Short mmCIF file of C-alpha atoms and ligand atoms in Angstrom, two decimals:
data_model
loop_
_atom_site.label_atom_id
_atom_site.label_comp_id
_atom_site.label_asym_id
_atom_site.label_seq_id
_atom_site.Cartn_x
_atom_site.Cartn_y
_atom_site.Cartn_z
CA UNK A 5 -104.22 104.56 107.72
CA UNK A 6 -100.31 103.93 106.13
CA UNK A 7 -100.75 101.19 103.35
CA UNK A 8 -98.18 98.78 105.05
CA UNK A 9 -100.57 99.48 109.60
CA UNK A 10 -103.42 97.96 106.77
CA UNK A 11 -101.84 94.96 105.74
CA UNK A 12 -100.34 94.39 109.66
CA UNK A 13 -103.48 95.10 111.27
CA UNK A 14 -105.51 93.16 108.58
CA UNK A 15 -103.23 90.10 108.55
CA UNK A 16 -103.54 90.31 113.36
CA UNK A 17 -107.90 90.29 112.26
CA UNK A 18 -107.65 87.10 110.62
CA UNK A 19 -105.75 85.94 113.34
CA UNK A 20 -107.91 86.96 116.07
CA UNK A 21 -111.01 85.86 114.15
CA UNK A 22 -109.52 81.77 114.12
CA UNK A 23 -109.19 82.47 118.04
CA UNK A 24 -112.63 83.76 118.13
CA UNK A 25 -114.06 81.09 115.36
CA UNK A 26 -113.32 78.06 117.98
CA UNK A 27 -115.99 78.07 119.36
CA UNK A 28 -116.18 81.48 121.04
CA UNK A 29 -118.52 83.49 118.67
CA UNK A 30 -121.64 80.48 119.05
CA UNK A 31 -120.77 81.36 123.08
CA UNK A 32 -122.83 85.03 122.50
CA UNK A 33 -125.21 86.02 125.03
CA UNK A 34 -126.96 88.87 125.33
CA UNK A 35 -125.53 92.26 126.68
CA UNK A 36 -121.76 90.75 126.08
CA UNK A 37 -119.66 92.47 123.43
CA UNK A 38 -120.12 90.93 119.56
CA UNK A 39 -116.70 88.30 118.15
CA UNK A 40 -115.96 90.73 115.84
CA UNK A 41 -115.63 93.39 117.91
CA UNK A 42 -113.37 91.16 119.96
CA UNK A 43 -112.12 90.42 117.15
CA UNK A 44 -111.11 94.29 116.10
CA UNK A 45 -109.51 94.60 119.62
CA UNK A 46 -106.72 91.05 120.00
CA UNK A 47 -106.58 92.87 116.38
CA UNK A 48 -105.33 95.93 117.90
CA UNK A 49 -103.85 94.24 121.05
CA UNK A 50 -101.53 92.82 118.29
CA UNK A 51 -100.52 95.13 116.62
CA UNK A 52 -99.17 97.77 119.15
CA UNK A 53 -98.18 94.57 120.92
CA UNK A 54 -99.91 94.65 124.14
CA UNK A 55 -98.28 92.60 127.39
CA UNK A 56 -101.04 93.01 129.94
CA UNK A 57 -104.92 94.42 129.19
CA UNK A 58 -106.86 95.84 131.53
CA UNK A 59 -110.22 95.04 131.34
CA UNK A 60 -113.16 96.60 133.24
CA UNK A 61 -116.02 94.67 132.97
CA UNK A 62 -117.08 90.69 132.95
CA UNK A 63 -120.11 89.71 133.63
CA UNK A 64 -120.73 85.67 133.01
CA UNK A 65 -116.65 86.66 130.92
CA UNK A 66 -117.46 86.35 127.56
CA UNK A 67 -115.02 88.90 126.66
CA UNK A 68 -112.84 87.91 129.48
CA UNK A 69 -113.27 84.05 127.92
CA UNK A 70 -112.01 85.24 125.40
CA UNK A 71 -108.76 87.94 125.84
CA UNK A 72 -107.71 85.37 128.83
CA UNK A 73 -107.48 82.27 125.51
CA UNK A 74 -104.94 85.54 123.90
CA UNK A 75 -103.34 86.06 126.69
CA UNK A 76 -102.17 83.04 127.85
CA UNK A 77 -101.72 81.09 124.18
CA UNK A 78 -98.87 83.75 123.97
CA UNK A 79 -97.97 84.90 126.36
CA UNK A 80 -100.08 87.89 127.56
CA UNK A 81 -101.64 89.04 130.88
CA UNK A 82 -105.28 90.03 131.68
CA UNK A 83 -106.90 91.91 134.74
CA UNK A 84 -110.15 91.39 135.39
CA UNK A 85 -111.89 94.49 137.47
CA UNK A 86 -115.84 93.51 138.39
CA UNK A 87 -118.00 94.79 140.85
CA UNK A 88 -119.03 91.09 141.20
CA UNK A 89 -122.34 92.65 142.80
CA UNK A 90 -124.56 89.49 142.37
CA UNK A 91 -122.83 87.09 144.14
CA UNK A 92 -124.34 83.14 143.15
CA UNK A 93 -123.66 84.94 138.54
CA UNK A 94 -119.98 85.77 140.10
CA UNK A 95 -118.74 82.75 141.06
CA UNK A 96 -119.36 80.75 138.13
CA UNK A 97 -117.83 83.06 136.14
CA UNK A 98 -114.54 82.56 138.20
CA UNK A 99 -115.88 78.50 137.63
CA UNK A 100 -115.97 79.02 133.78
CA UNK A 101 -112.65 80.54 133.44
CA UNK A 102 -110.86 78.91 136.51
CA UNK A 103 -109.15 76.95 133.12
CA UNK A 104 -106.77 80.78 132.65
CA UNK A 105 -104.55 82.21 134.34
CA UNK A 106 -106.47 85.86 134.36
CA UNK A 107 -106.27 87.79 136.96
CA UNK A 108 -109.57 88.60 138.07
CA UNK A 109 -109.83 91.46 140.50
CA UNK A 110 -113.34 92.01 142.89
CA UNK A 111 -113.76 96.08 143.48
CA UNK A 112 -115.23 99.07 141.67
CA UNK A 113 -113.19 99.92 139.14
CA UNK A 114 -112.40 104.09 140.03
CA UNK A 115 -110.63 102.85 142.46
CA UNK A 116 -108.88 99.90 140.38
CA UNK A 117 -108.23 101.39 138.07
CA UNK A 118 -105.20 103.04 139.37
CA UNK A 119 -104.11 100.89 141.55
CA UNK A 120 -103.83 98.78 138.24
CA UNK A 121 -102.61 101.92 135.71
CA UNK A 122 -99.94 102.12 138.84
CA UNK A 123 -98.83 98.69 139.51
CA UNK A 124 -98.57 97.98 135.48
CA UNK A 125 -96.72 101.12 134.63
CA UNK A 126 -93.54 98.61 133.28
CA UNK A 127 -95.66 97.01 130.88
CA UNK A 128 -97.46 97.22 127.41
CA UNK A 129 -101.05 97.99 128.56
CA UNK A 130 -104.63 98.02 126.69
CA UNK A 131 -107.73 99.70 128.90
CA UNK A 132 -110.81 97.57 127.76
CA UNK A 133 -114.01 99.18 129.60
CA UNK A 134 -117.40 97.80 129.23
CA UNK A 135 -118.48 98.96 132.36
CA UNK A 136 -118.65 101.25 133.39
CA UNK A 137 -120.27 102.85 130.35
CA UNK A 138 -120.11 106.65 128.68
CA UNK A 139 -118.34 109.36 129.79
CA UNK A 140 -117.09 108.45 133.48
CA UNK A 141 -114.90 104.72 132.71
CA UNK A 142 -114.10 108.10 129.62
CA UNK A 143 -112.19 110.30 131.83
CA UNK A 144 -111.16 106.65 134.57
CA UNK A 145 -109.25 105.45 130.98
CA UNK A 146 -107.66 108.95 130.39
CA UNK A 147 -106.67 109.59 134.20
CA UNK A 148 -104.75 105.97 133.55
CA UNK A 149 -102.63 107.43 130.92
CA UNK A 150 -99.15 106.45 131.19
CA UNK A 151 -96.61 106.30 128.68
CA UNK A 152 -97.08 102.76 128.49
CA UNK A 153 -100.11 102.95 127.82
CA UNK A 154 -100.75 101.86 123.64
CA UNK A 155 -104.82 101.69 123.71
CA UNK A 156 -107.57 102.12 125.51
CA UNK A 157 -111.48 100.89 124.49
CA UNK A 158 -114.40 100.93 125.17
CA UNK A 159 -118.26 99.54 124.02
CA UNK A 160 -121.68 101.03 123.98
CA UNK A 161 -120.11 104.10 121.70
CA UNK A 162 -123.22 104.64 120.38
CA UNK A 163 -124.74 106.80 116.97
CA UNK A 164 -125.40 109.90 118.14
CA UNK A 165 -123.33 109.57 120.74
CA UNK A 166 -121.07 112.10 122.46
CA UNK A 167 -119.47 109.16 124.03
CA UNK A 168 -118.76 108.05 120.06
CA UNK A 169 -117.88 111.55 118.54
CA UNK A 170 -115.22 112.40 121.27
CA UNK A 171 -113.15 109.05 120.87
CA UNK A 172 -113.44 109.86 116.60
CA UNK A 173 -112.32 113.44 117.19
CA UNK A 174 -109.05 111.59 117.89
CA UNK A 175 -108.49 108.39 116.40
CA UNK A 176 -111.05 109.15 113.25
CA UNK A 177 -114.10 106.65 112.17
CA UNK A 178 -110.59 104.19 112.10
CA UNK A 179 -111.51 103.39 115.64
CA UNK A 180 -114.62 101.44 114.67
CA UNK A 181 -113.38 98.06 112.63
CA UNK A 182 -115.73 98.76 110.08
CA UNK A 183 -113.96 101.75 108.62
CA UNK A 184 -110.17 99.96 109.80
CA UNK A 185 -111.32 97.16 108.64
CA UNK A 186 -112.50 97.67 104.96
CA UNK A 187 -110.64 94.98 103.17
CA UNK A 188 -111.01 91.99 105.79
CA UNK A 189 -109.74 88.54 104.80
CA UNK A 190 -111.90 85.19 104.80
CA UNK A 191 -111.56 83.98 108.44
CA UNK A 192 -113.20 87.88 108.38
CA UNK A 193 -115.76 87.39 106.42
CA UNK A 194 -116.53 83.37 108.08
CA UNK A 195 -116.88 85.71 111.44
CA UNK A 196 -119.46 88.00 109.68
CA UNK A 197 -121.68 85.90 109.03
CA UNK A 198 -121.04 83.60 111.89
CA UNK A 199 -122.15 86.66 113.98
CA UNK A 200 -125.35 87.52 112.03
CA UNK A 201 -126.53 83.91 112.79
CA UNK A 202 -126.03 84.27 116.28
CA UNK A 203 -127.43 87.49 115.96
CA UNK A 204 -130.82 87.05 114.72
CA UNK A 205 -131.34 83.87 116.72
CA UNK A 206 -130.79 85.09 119.73
CA UNK A 207 -132.50 88.40 118.32
CA UNK A 208 -129.88 91.00 119.96
CA UNK A 209 -131.39 94.16 121.00
CA UNK A 210 -128.51 95.36 119.54
CA UNK A 211 -128.09 96.35 116.02
CA UNK A 212 -125.42 94.58 113.43
CA UNK A 213 -125.52 97.55 111.13
CA UNK A 214 -122.65 99.45 112.70
CA UNK A 215 -120.37 98.45 115.96
CA UNK A 216 -120.36 100.56 118.88
CA UNK A 217 -116.66 99.42 120.44
CA UNK A 218 -114.28 102.04 120.06
CA UNK A 219 -110.31 101.94 119.69
CA UNK A 220 -108.45 104.55 121.10
CA UNK A 221 -104.60 103.91 119.30
CA UNK A 222 -103.23 105.70 121.40
CA UNK A 223 -99.45 108.11 119.81
CA UNK A 224 -97.29 110.94 123.09
CA UNK A 225 -100.32 113.40 121.30
CA UNK A 226 -103.37 112.41 121.78
CA UNK A 227 -102.15 110.19 124.72
CA UNK A 228 -101.34 113.86 126.41
CA UNK A 229 -104.50 115.73 123.79
CA UNK A 230 -106.37 112.72 126.39
CA UNK A 231 -105.07 112.59 129.46
CA UNK A 232 -105.42 116.74 129.35
CA UNK A 233 -108.64 117.50 127.99
CA UNK A 234 -111.50 119.36 130.44
CA UNK A 235 -115.33 118.78 129.21
CA UNK A 236 -118.27 119.81 130.60
CA UNK A 237 -119.64 115.42 130.00
CA UNK A 238 -117.14 114.69 133.02
CA UNK A 239 -118.58 117.16 135.87
CA UNK A 240 -116.96 116.82 138.78
CA UNK A 241 -114.57 113.98 137.78
CA UNK A 242 -111.96 115.31 135.05
CA UNK A 243 -108.93 112.87 134.04
CA UNK A 244 -106.37 115.22 136.35
CA UNK A 245 -107.96 115.42 139.22
CA UNK A 246 -109.14 111.22 139.05
CA UNK A 247 -104.84 111.40 138.56
CA UNK A 248 -104.62 113.39 141.19
CA UNK A 249 -106.28 111.72 143.89
CA UNK A 250 -104.87 108.71 142.41
CA UNK A 251 -101.56 109.88 142.66
CA UNK A 252 -102.36 110.74 146.65
CA UNK A 253 -103.23 107.00 147.44
CA UNK A 254 -107.21 108.49 147.54
CA UNK A 255 -108.54 104.90 146.09
CA UNK A 256 -111.35 104.79 148.14
CA UNK A 257 -111.75 109.01 147.73
CA UNK A 258 -111.59 108.52 143.96
CA UNK A 259 -114.91 106.26 143.40
CA UNK A 260 -116.86 108.41 146.46
CA UNK A 261 -115.87 111.29 143.58
CA UNK A 262 -117.92 109.26 140.89
CA UNK A 263 -120.60 109.03 143.41
CA UNK A 264 -121.18 112.78 144.36
CA UNK A 265 -120.69 113.81 140.91
CA UNK A 266 -123.48 112.16 140.04
CA UNK A 267 -126.13 112.93 142.47
CA UNK A 268 -124.80 116.91 142.35
CA UNK A 269 -124.92 117.25 138.03
CA UNK A 270 -126.51 113.64 137.96
CA UNK A 271 -122.82 113.19 135.30
C1 SAM B 18 -122.31 94.98 130.26
S1 SAM B 18 -121.17 93.85 131.31
C2 SAM B 18 -119.36 92.84 130.76
C3 SAM B 18 -120.67 91.74 129.82
C4 SAM B 18 -118.43 91.10 129.53
N1 SAM B 18 -117.18 92.51 129.61
C5 SAM B 18 -118.85 90.57 128.36
O1 SAM B 18 -118.50 91.45 126.65
O2 SAM B 18 -119.41 89.59 128.14
C6 SAM B 18 -121.11 95.44 132.36
C7 SAM B 18 -120.73 94.91 134.15
O3 SAM B 18 -119.78 95.58 134.57
C8 SAM B 18 -119.65 94.94 135.77
N2 SAM B 18 -119.41 97.00 136.58
C9 SAM B 18 -120.35 98.15 135.85
N3 SAM B 18 -119.59 99.77 137.08
C10 SAM B 18 -118.66 98.99 137.09
C11 SAM B 18 -117.63 99.41 138.42
N4 SAM B 18 -117.32 101.34 138.26
N5 SAM B 18 -116.35 98.94 138.42
C12 SAM B 18 -116.14 97.43 138.20
N6 SAM B 18 -117.65 96.99 137.52
C13 SAM B 18 -118.95 97.60 136.57
C14 SAM B 18 -120.82 95.16 136.30
O4 SAM B 18 -121.24 94.04 137.62
C15 SAM B 18 -121.02 94.52 134.57
O5 SAM B 18 -121.38 92.99 135.15
#
């Protein structure tokens, strides 16, 4: 990364860390994206001038509330997709988020990513996926990569996993904050200390040794290569097949394709 870009990211990370420190770090719950991971994602949205975030996987709304707060303060938009299979949990989450201007969508991300990618062609978009996970989530994002998509991010990229290697192949170690923010400021350090404290108190299952949210910033060459990727791990849901179904308006069939791929090929 050029020195100037590194400085811009560091400044953005200070702003993002300050926002997360406004009470959000302490609200972290098991299963949610860690506070520093959220701050890193926001910092990348700032440096890439993202105007709309499309999130999939909100559960109790931890990540969604932070994104919604950032969006409402900065004149940005947030679309948040979830299956909402547990209706009581979904209702509590909607209540938690009621004060924020968020487009809350109930449905399968395999369909909704297609619909929203199409509707948001005129915006500068950032993708954040935390459900579904793994290769299905990657192929879904890759299928939605129009020229207007500035970055794509996915949670739970565990060390040694092939999905993590895929992200690093395109974006290098800088897809994770440890490398991208090798030099960081006082608010980032404060957030780091707070996060360690909270994770210890909560007996967090995930380690804080290495972050698992990969954020891939897209330039035309990366976008072209990710969109066109053909991988065995995608099974039947190769990005170009998913994109073709969306282009035909066959959104429901897309969810079925992912289900069929899992049943026939286990992926
Ligand atoms: C780990 S939780 C998300 C936690 C949240 N991002 C946070 O940090 O607070 C995963 C969520 O993904 C949702 N999910 C899983 N598969 C999905 C799919 N195919 N479409 C939409 N949502 C999905 C689940 O309903 C669940 O609420």
